XYZ file of C-alpha atoms in Angstrom:
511
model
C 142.160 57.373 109.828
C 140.559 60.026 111.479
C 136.824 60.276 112.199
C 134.084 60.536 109.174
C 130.872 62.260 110.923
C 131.083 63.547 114.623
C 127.053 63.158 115.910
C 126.075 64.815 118.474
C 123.567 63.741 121.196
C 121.607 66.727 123.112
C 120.463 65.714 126.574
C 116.948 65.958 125.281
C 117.056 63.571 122.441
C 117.736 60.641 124.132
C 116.328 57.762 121.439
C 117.998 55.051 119.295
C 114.825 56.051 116.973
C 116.468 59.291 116.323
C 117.453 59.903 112.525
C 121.083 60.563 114.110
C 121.663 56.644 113.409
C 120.572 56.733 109.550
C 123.243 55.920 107.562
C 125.831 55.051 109.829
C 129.185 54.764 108.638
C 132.024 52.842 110.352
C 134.073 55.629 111.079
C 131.070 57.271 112.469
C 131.283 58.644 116.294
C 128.332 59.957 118.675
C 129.468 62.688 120.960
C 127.763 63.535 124.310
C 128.617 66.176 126.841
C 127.514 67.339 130.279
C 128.458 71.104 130.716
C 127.491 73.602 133.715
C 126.204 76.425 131.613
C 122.982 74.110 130.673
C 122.374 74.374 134.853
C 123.378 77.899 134.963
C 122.297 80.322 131.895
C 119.245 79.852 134.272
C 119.637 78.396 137.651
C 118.431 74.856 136.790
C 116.186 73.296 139.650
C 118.495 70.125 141.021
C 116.138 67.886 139.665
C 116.008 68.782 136.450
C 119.814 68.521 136.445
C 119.757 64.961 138.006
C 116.625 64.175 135.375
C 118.808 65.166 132.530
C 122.203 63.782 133.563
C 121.102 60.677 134.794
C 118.609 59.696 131.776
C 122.153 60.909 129.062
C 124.414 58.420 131.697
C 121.849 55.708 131.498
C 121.751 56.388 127.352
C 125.118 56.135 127.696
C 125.065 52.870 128.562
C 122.691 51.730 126.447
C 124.854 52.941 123.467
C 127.655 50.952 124.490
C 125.967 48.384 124.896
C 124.463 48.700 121.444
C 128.059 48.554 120.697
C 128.573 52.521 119.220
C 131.390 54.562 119.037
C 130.922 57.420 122.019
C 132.870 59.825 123.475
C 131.257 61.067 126.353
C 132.301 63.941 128.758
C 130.933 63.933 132.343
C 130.183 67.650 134.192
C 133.110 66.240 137.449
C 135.580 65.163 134.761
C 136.628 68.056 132.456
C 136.733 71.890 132.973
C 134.838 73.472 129.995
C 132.191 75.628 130.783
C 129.537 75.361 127.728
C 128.870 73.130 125.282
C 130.720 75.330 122.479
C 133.363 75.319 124.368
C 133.237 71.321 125.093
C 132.449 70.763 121.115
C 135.180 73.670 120.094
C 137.898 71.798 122.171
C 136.590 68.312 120.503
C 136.660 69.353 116.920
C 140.039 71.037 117.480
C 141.383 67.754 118.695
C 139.381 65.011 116.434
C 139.059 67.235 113.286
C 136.164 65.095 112.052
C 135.013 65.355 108.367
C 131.468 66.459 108.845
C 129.356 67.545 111.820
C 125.536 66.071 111.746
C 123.428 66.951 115.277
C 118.664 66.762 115.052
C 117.248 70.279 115.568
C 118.175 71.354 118.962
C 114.884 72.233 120.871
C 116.822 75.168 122.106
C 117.711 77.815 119.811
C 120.371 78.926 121.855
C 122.136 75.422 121.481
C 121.766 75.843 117.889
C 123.478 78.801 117.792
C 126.159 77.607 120.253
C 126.803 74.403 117.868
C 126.808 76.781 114.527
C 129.517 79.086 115.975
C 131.638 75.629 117.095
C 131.321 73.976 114.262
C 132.029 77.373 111.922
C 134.617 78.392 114.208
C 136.413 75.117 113.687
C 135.489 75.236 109.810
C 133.748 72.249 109.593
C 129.968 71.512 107.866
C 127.343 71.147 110.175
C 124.084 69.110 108.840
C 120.992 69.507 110.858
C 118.469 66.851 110.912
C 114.286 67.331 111.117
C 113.496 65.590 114.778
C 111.507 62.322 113.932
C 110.355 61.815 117.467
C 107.612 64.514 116.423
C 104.403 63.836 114.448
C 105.234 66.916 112.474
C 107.996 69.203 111.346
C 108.580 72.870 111.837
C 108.062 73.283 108.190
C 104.856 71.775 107.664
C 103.713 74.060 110.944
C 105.045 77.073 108.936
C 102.979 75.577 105.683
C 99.946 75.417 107.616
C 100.369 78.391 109.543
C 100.906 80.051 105.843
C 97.361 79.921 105.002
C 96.140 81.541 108.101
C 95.597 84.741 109.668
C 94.606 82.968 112.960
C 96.781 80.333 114.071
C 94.363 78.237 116.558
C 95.596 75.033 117.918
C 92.497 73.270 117.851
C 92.539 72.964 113.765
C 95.868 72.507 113.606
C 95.259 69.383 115.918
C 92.360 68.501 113.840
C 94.591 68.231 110.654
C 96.663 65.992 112.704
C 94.161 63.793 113.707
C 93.172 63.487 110.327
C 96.541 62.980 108.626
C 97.460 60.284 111.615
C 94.252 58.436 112.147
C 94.168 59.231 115.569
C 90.195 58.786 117.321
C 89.152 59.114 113.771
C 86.291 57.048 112.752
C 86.284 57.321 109.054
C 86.585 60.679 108.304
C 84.747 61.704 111.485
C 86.128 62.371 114.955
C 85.412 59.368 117.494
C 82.823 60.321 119.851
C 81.043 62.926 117.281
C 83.307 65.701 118.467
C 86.572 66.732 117.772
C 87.702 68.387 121.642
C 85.589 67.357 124.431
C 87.068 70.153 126.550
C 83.590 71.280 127.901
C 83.688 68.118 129.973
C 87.168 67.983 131.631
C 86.715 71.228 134.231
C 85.298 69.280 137.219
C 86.354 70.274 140.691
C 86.598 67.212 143.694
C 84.016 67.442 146.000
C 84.584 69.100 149.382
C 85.592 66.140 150.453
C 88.556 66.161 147.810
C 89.784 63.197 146.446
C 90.069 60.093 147.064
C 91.440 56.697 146.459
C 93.744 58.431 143.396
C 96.784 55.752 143.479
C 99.946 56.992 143.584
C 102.137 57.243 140.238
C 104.859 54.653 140.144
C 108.902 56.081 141.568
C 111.525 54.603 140.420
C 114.531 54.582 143.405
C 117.500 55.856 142.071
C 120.136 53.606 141.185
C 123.869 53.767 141.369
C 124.252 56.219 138.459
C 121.659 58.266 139.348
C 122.680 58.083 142.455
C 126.280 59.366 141.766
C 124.858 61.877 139.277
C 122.913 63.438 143.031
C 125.813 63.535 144.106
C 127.069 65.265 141.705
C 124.705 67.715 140.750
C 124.944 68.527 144.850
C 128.588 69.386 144.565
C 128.544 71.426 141.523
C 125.272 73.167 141.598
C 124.801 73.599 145.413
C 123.568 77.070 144.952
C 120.934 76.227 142.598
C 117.370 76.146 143.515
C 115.079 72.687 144.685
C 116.138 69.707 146.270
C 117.591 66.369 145.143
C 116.077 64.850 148.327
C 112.678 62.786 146.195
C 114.212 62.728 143.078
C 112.185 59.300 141.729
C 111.841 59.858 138.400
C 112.148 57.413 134.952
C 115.630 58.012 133.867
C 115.326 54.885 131.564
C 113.331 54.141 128.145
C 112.149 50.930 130.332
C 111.261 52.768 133.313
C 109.175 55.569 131.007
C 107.162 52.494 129.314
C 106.815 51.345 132.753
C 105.347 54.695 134.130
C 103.222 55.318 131.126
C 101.408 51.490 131.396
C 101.090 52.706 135.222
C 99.449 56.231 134.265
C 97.374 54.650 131.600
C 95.818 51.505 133.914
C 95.764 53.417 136.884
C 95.005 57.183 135.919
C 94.207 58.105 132.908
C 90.589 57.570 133.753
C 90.141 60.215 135.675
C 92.027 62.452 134.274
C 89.511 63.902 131.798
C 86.852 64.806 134.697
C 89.669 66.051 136.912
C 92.617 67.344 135.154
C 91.624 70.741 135.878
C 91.495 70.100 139.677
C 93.752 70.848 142.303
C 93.941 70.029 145.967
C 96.529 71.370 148.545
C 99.416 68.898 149.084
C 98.483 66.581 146.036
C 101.223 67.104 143.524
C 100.160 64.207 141.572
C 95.909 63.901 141.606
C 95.458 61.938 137.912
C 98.185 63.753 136.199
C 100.408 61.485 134.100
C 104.563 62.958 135.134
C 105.277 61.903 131.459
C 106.120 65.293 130.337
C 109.712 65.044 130.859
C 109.860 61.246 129.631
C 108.555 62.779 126.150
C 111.073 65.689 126.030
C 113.714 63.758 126.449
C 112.843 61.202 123.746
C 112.455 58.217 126.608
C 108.685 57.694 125.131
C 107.893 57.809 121.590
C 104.837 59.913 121.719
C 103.170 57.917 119.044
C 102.996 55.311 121.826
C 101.639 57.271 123.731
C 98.701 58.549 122.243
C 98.399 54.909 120.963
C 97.892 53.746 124.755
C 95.195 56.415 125.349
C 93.486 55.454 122.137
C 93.191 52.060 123.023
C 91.989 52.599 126.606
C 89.337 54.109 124.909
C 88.297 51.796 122.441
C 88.545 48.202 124.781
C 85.947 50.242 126.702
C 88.661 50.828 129.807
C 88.001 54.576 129.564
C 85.825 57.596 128.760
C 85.922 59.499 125.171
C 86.895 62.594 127.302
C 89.788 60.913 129.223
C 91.134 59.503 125.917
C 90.857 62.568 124.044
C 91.646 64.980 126.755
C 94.722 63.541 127.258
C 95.820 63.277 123.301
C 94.667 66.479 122.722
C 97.635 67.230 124.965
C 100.699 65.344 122.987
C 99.102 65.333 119.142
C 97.372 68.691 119.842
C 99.466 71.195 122.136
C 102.346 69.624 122.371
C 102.868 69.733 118.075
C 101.195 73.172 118.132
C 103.389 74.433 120.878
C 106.536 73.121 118.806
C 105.728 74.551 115.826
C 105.101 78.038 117.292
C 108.141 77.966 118.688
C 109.959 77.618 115.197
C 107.932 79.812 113.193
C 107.775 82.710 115.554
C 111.441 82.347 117.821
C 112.411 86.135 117.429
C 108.868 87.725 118.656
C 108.364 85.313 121.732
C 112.509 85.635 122.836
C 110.966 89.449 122.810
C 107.390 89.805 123.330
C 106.028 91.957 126.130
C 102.343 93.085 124.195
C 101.234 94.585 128.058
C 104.841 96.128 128.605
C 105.073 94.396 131.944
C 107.868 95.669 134.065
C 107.690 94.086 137.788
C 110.041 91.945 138.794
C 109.354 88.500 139.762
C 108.758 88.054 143.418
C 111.602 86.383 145.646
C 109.063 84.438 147.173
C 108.746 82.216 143.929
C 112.105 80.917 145.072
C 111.265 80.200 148.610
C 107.669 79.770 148.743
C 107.460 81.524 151.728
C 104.108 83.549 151.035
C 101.015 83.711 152.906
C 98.577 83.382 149.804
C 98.366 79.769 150.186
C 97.629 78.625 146.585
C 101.148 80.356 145.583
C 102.842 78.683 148.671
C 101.606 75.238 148.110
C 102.188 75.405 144.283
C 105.610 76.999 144.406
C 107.057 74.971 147.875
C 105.862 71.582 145.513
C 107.836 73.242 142.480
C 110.270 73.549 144.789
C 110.284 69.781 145.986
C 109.774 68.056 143.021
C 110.472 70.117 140.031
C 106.898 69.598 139.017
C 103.614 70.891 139.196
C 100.611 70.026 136.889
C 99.645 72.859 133.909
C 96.536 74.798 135.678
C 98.835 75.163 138.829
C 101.319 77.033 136.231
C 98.611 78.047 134.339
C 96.070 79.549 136.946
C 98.145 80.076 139.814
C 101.509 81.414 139.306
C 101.407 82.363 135.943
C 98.097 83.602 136.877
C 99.703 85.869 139.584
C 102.754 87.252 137.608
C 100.333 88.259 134.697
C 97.681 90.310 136.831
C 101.209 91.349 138.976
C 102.444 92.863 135.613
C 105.415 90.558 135.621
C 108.171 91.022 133.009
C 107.663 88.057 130.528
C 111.465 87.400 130.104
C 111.661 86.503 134.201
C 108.849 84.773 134.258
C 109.961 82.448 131.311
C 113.620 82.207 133.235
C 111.988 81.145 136.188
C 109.688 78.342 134.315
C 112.737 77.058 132.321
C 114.792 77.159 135.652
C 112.453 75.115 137.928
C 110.175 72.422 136.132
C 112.028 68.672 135.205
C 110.232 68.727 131.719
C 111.400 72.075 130.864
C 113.131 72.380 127.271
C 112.600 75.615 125.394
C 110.878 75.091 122.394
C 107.341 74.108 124.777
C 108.172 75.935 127.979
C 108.951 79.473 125.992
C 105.800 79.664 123.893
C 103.316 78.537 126.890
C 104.979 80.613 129.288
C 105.099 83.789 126.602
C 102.133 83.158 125.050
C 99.504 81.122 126.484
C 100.385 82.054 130.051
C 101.301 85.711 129.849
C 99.915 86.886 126.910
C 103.227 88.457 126.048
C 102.985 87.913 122.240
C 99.721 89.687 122.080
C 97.272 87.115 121.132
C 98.995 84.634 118.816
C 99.199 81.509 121.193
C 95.892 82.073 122.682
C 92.968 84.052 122.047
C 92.488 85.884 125.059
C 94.754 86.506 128.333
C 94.022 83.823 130.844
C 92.764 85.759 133.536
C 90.453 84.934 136.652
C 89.921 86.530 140.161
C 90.839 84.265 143.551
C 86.788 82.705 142.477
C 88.132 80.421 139.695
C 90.998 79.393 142.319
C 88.523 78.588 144.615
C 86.409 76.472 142.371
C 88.735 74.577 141.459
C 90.975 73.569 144.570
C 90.584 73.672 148.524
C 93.161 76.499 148.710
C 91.348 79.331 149.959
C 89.934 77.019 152.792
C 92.803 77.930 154.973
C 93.615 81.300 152.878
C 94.092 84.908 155.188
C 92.349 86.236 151.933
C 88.758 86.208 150.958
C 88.244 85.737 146.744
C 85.166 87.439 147.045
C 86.637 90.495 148.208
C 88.050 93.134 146.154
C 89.108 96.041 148.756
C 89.983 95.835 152.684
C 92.279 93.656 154.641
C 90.883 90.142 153.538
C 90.640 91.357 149.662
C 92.320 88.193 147.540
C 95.386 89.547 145.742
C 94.299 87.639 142.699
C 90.791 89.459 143.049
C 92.316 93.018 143.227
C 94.706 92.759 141.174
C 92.272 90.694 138.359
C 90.270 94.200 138.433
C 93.002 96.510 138.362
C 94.396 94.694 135.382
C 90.902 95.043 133.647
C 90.981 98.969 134.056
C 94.735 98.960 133.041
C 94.096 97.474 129.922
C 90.468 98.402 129.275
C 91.209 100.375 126.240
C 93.484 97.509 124.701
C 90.032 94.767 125.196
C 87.060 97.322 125.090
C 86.172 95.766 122.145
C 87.645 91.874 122.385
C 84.961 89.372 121.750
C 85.803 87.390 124.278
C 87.071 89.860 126.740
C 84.421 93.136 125.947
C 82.230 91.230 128.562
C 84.633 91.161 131.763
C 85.806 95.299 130.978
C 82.034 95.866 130.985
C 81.532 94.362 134.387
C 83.708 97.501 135.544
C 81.207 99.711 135.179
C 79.364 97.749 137.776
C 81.772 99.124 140.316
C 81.584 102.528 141.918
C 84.215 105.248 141.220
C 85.453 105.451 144.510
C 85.687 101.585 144.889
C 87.697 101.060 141.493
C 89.906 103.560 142.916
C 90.612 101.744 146.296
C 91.053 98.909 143.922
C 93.534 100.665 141.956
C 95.575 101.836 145.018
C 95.480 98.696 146.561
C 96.773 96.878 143.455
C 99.693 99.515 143.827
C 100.310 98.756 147.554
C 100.171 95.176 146.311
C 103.095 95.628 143.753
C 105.204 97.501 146.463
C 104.828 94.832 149.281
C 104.196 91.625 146.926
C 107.465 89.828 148.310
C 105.880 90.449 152.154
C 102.421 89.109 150.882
């Protein structure tokens, strides 16, 4: 007898929680596959690759072990290309009853799985993803009722509905965001006495999977060379007590900060753990609750950091969902420059770029106002085309998975959806990105200078995107007051800008 249900694993949902195992019949079989496309449709950073093959290898194990059925192809043992092709070439051969897979985080996967499993004429079931406090549909319910779709009360709702830092039916603390309190920057002395988040030293099958990944992706960006992340459910409960005993209580004051050469500061590197379904992010917020409440940490550490997982992280999600076909598109400034080749070397004299993109480079990582207020910073004011800066974000960060990379990068970062992800651009001359971080310390470029030699990129081209788009934000209420401050500057000085900002865009990759 042939097999019942073929169920698929993704390399992103990575949990014996997952609804996958409901109803499990005996002739039942999971199906796993490593394919090159996933590293190539953008050129996956080489630790991402090792993040992702290593933690589905280690699953792997832990499935067997758990005694299930599991056919599992590795990248160096077959020669399909993409995963329709590795699932078209299985269903010819197995001709299972019924396909079930949990929503892909990846649209394109979806569609990839649909056309397999139509092509092959066999049903395809879709499951909602449990590992989430909410569904896509009860985003699009909510996001029914409103004009505005503002993650703040959608985080609020959830906080409600989950009892999480609820005191009755009040917030804890006697505020729902305590925002207004996480934006310090370290003192000139920087900081100090921040321990270190725990590694984890690769073992032999992540070691074999470096090799691999070496071999097969040499041409890919990023190194393999400090690859120490959790690749284990263990190892991810591990990190998170670490981040939680160790970090967490700083990370409200500081997690705004950044300091040249200090990838880590009080950041918590459990990003990827959660998109790959390592850490239940229940648990997590759980952890940061209780910090709070046994007195181990502040309100705006606690909530800071939840705000993150129950508030953006859900929001982010259901964006992606309810609004795929206008972020795979959006471009509301019609940006058209290309992406600079130095975001794939680093190799840039505006240190805050080079020491944010070099760490990308390293590690695969780099904490959300470096993405945020640095280089996505730069390619908006640059007038970078949306759809290159959201390949390059997808290609180079180890937590990367589409349905939270594409909506921050689109919306939040670049404002390429026009103001449904966040309120206003996030824009800032070189001043914010030296009150936050020691970067311009040892910087050629002066943020307080808008024209001559030592004029900050950021700072010229923050006012040249202001007179570009003056018309579109005239009348903004919370962006009429920076296009006022242009009339501040004289004629002949907004046209130096202007000119500059051009010479800028011609001669960015020799910056």
């Amino acid at each position: 007898m042939g097999i019942e249900t073929l169920r698929i694993i993704l390399g992103d949902q990575l949990s014996l929680d997952s609804p996958l195992f409901n109803e499990w019949h005996e002739r039942d079989s999971l199906w796993m596959a490593e394919v090159i496309e996933e590293s190539r449709h953008v050129p996956s950073h080489k630790t991402r690759s090792v993040y992702f093959l290593s933690a589905m290898r280690h699953f792997a194990e832990t499935l067997k072990r758990s005694n299930y059925p599991l056919i599992y192809h590795a990248l160096d043992e077959h020669d399909w290309t993409g995963l329709d092709e590795a699932l078209a070439a299985t269903l010819d051969d197995l001709r299972p009853q019924a396909v079930t897979v949990v929503q892909p985080g990846d649209m394109r996967v979806q569609q990839l799985i649909e056309g397999a499993a139509k092509h092959a004429g066999i049903p395809l079931t879709i499951l909602d993803d449990s590992h989430f406090f909410s569904t896509p549909a009860d985003f699009s319910h909510w996001a029914a009722k409103r004009k505005s779709l503002r993650m703040e009360y959608y985080y609020r709702e959830l906080r409600k509905r989950h009892s999480v830092l609820m005191d009755g039916d009040k917030p804890a603390g006697g505020a729902w965001n305590f925002d207004a309190e996480n934006r310090k920057a370290f003192p000139k002395t920087g900081p100090a006495g921040i321990p270190q988040p725990q590694t984890f030293t690769p073992d032999a099958i992540t070691e074999k999977v470096i090799h691999c990944v070496n071999d097969h992706l040499s041409d890919n960006p990023g190194s393999t060379d400090s690859f120490d992340w959790p690749v284990t459910k263990h190892q991810a409960e591990q990190a998170l007590t670490d981040f939680i005993e160790h970090r967490l209580i700083g990370f409200g004051d500081y997690q705004d900060a950044m300091w040249i050469a200090e990838p880590w500061l009080y950041h918590s590197r459990l990003a990827a753990a959660l998109n790959l379904k390592l850490l239940d992010p229940r648990s997590v917020v759980a952890a940061a609750e209780a910090a709070w409440r046994n007195g181990q940490v502040s309100i705006n550490a606690a909530e800071g950091f939840i705000r993150q997982i129950l508030g953006w992280r859900e929001y982010i999600r259901g964006l992606y969902f309810h609004r795929y076909e206008a972020f795979s598109q959006g471009n509301a400034l019609q940006a058209a420059q290309p992406l600079p080749e130095f975001f794939w070397t680093g190799d840039t004299s505006m240190v805050c770029l080079a020491d944010t993109v070099k760490q990308t480079l390293n590690y695969g990582y780099a904490h959300h106002i470096q993405r945020l207020m640095v280089t996505g910073l730069f390619t908006l004011l640059l007038g970078v085309k949306p759809s290159e800066v959201h390949a390059w974000y997808l290609a180079v960060y180890v937590d990367a998975v589409e349905w939270v990379e594409m909506p921050n990068t689109i919306g939040m970062s670049q404002y390429a959806d026009g103001g449904v992800t966040a309120s206003k651009p996030y824009i800032a001359s070189g001043k914010y990105i030296q009150r936050m971080s020691n970067y311009c310390d040892s910087c050629r470029y002066r943020p307080d200078k808008r024209i001559g030699a030592e004029a900050c990129p950021f700072t010229v081209l923050y006012w040249d995107f202001l007179h570009k788009h003056r018309k579109r934000f005239n009348k903004h209420p919370r962006m009429a007051l920076q296009t006022r401050n242009l009339d501040r500057i004289p004629a002949t000085e907004l046209t130096e800008i202007r000119n500059l900002a051009e010479n800028i865009r011609q001669k960015v990759s020799s910056l």
